[in-house]
Coordinates of C-alpha atoms in Angstrom, one line a residue:
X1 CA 7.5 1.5 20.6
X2 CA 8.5 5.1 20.1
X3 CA 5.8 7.2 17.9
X4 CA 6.7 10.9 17.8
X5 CA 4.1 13.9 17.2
X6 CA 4.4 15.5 14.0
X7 CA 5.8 18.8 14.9
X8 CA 9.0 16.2 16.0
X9 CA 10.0 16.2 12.7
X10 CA 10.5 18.5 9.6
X11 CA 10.4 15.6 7.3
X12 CA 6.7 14.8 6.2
X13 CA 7.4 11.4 6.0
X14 CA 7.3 11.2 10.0
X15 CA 3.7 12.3 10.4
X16 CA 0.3 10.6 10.5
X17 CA -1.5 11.0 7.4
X18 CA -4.4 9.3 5.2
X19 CA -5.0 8.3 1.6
X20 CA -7.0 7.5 -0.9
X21 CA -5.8 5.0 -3.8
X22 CA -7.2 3.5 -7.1
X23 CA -6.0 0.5 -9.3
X24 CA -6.6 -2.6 -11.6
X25 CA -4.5 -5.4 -12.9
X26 CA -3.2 -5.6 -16.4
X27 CA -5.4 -8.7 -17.9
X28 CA -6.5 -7.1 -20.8
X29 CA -9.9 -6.6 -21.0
X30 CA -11.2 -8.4 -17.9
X31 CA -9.2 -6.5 -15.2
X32 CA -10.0 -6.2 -11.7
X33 CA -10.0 -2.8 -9.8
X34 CA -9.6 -1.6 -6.6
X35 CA -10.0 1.3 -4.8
X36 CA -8.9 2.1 -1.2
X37 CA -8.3 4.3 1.6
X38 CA -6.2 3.8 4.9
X39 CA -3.7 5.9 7.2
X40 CA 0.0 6.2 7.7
X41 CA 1.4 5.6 10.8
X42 CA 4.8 6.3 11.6
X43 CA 6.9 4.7 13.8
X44 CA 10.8 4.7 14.7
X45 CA 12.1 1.5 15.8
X46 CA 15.5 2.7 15.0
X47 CA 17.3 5.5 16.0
X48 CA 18.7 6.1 12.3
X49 CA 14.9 5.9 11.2
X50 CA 14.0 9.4 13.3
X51 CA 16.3 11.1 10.9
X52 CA 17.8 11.2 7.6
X53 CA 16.6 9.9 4.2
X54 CA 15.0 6.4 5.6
X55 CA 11.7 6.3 7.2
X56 CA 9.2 3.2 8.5
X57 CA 5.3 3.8 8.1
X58 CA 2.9 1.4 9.2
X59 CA 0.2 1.6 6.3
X60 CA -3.2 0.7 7.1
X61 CA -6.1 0.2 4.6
X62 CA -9.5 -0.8 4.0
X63 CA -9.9 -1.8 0.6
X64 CA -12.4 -2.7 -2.2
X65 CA -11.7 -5.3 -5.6
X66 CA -14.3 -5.1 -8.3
X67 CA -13.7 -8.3 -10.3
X68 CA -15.0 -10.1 -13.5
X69 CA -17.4 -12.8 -12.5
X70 CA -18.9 -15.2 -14.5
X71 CA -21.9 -13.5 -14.9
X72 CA -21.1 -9.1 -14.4
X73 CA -18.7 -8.5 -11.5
X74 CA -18.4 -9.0 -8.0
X75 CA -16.9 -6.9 -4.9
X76 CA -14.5 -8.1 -2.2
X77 CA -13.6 -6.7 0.2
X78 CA -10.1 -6.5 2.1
X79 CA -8.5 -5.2 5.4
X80 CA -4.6 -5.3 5.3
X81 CA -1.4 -3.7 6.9
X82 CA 2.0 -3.0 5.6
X83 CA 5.5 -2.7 6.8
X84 CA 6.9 0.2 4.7
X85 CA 10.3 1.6 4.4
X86 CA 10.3 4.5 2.3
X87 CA 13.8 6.3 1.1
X88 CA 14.3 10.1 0.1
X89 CA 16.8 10.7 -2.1
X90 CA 19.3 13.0 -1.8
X91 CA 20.0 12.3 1.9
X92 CA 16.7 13.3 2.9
X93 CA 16.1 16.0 0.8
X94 CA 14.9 15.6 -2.6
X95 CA 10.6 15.4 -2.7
X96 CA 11.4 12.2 -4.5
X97 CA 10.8 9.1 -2.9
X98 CA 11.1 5.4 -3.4
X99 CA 9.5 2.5 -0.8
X100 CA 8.9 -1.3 -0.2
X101 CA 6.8 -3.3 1.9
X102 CA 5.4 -6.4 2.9
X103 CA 2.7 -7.1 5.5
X104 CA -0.6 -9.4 5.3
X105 CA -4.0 -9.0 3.9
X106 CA -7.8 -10.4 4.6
X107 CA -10.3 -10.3 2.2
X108 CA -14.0 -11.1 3.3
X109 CA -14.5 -14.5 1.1
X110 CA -12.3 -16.5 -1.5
X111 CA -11.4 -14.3 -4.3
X112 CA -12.2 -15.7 -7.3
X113 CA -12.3 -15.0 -11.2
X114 CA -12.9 -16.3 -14.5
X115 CA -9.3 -16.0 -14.5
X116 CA -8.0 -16.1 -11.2
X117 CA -8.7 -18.0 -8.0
X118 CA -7.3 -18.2 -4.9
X119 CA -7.8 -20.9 -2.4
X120 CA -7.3 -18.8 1.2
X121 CA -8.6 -15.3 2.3
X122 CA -6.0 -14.6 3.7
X123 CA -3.0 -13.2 1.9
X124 CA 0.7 -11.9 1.8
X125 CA 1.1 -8.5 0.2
X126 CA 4.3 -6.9 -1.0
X127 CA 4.4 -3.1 -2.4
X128 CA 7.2 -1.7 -4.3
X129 CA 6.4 2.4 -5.2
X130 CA 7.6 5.9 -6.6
X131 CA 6.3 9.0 -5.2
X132 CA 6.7 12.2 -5.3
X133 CA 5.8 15.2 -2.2
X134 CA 5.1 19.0 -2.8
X135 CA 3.2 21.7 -1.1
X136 CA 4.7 24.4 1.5
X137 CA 5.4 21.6 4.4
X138 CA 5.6 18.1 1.6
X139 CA 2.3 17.2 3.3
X140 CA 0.6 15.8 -0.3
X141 CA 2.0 12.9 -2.4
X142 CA 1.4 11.2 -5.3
X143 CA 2.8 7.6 -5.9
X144 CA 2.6 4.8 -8.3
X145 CA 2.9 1.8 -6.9
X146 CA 3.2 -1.9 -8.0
X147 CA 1.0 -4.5 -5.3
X148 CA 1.3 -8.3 -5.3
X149 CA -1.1 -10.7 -3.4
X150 CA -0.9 -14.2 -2.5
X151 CA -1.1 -16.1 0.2
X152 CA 3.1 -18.1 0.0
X153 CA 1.8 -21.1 -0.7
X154 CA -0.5 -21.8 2.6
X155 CA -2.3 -24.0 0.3
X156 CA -3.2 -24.6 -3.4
X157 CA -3.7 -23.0 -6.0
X158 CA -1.8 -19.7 -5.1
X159 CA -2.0 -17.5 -8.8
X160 CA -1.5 -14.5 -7.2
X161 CA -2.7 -11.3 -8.6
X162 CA -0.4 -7.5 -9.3
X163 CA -1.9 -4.4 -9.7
X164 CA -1.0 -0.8 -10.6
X165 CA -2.2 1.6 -8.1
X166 CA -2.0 5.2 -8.0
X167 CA -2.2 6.8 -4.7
X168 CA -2.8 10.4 -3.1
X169 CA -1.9 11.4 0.2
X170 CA -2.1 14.3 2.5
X171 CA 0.5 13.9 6.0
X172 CA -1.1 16.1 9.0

């Protein structure tokens, strides 16, 4: 495993970094939200990762749900990693970004709504997300980002649930 120090790269993309993010599904009225926060990790499996407009981040979080109950709302909470690859347009140079992940989730109990409920706490995650970079060295980001959870079918039922999440980030 080959992890380079930040100044090893002028691309901010290729530095450790934290953030802080904030979501909810689309239900209607009785959505579920989330807030989380968690640290980028990058690491270069690849020579053609080091360089150029692809990069791989491992995304750590701790996260949050607030969800309808059947009396007010409960709280569940999550631990999770990602796999991302994120590409830069304009071979590496544009502040625009796009990504896609996968990785695996666990929430501390069976997550489960009026409308939803899962049957495992443990879940797959996948991420799909448009960001954007600025300041003097690209070391803040904003992103939207679409999140699905389920667990692949381990065991029934499986609904799933997507969310919306906007995140902020700041690379070191």
């Amino acid at each position: 495993m080959t992890v380079a120090s930040p100044s090893a790269w002028a691309n901010g993309d290729r530095q450790w970094g934290g953030y802080v993010e904030a979501g909810q599904t689309l239900h209607g009225g009785d959505n579920t939200n989330v807030a989380a926060a968690g640290a980028l990790v990058p690491w270069s499996p690849m020579a053609r990762l080091r360089e150029g407009p692809l990069s791989f981040n491992w995304d750590l979080f701790v996260s949050q749900w607030r969800a309808p109950a059947m009396e007010g709302h409960r709280s569940f909470s999550q631990l999770g990693a990602i796999a991302t690859l994120r590409y830069r347009f304009s071979d590496g140079a544009s502040r625009w970004f796009a990504e896609a992940g996968i990785g695996a989730t666990m929430m501390d109990r069976v997550y489960r709504t009026p409308m939803r409920e899962f049957s495992t706490t443990f879940q797959f995650t996948e991420v799909l997300g448009m960001g954007y970079s600025f300041g003097a060295r690209q070391e803040h980001e904003l992103s939207l980002r679409l999140q699905h959870f389920s667990n692949a079918g381990i065991k029934k039922p499986n609904p799933g649930e997507n969310f919306v999440r906007l995140r902020y980030a700041y690379r070191f």
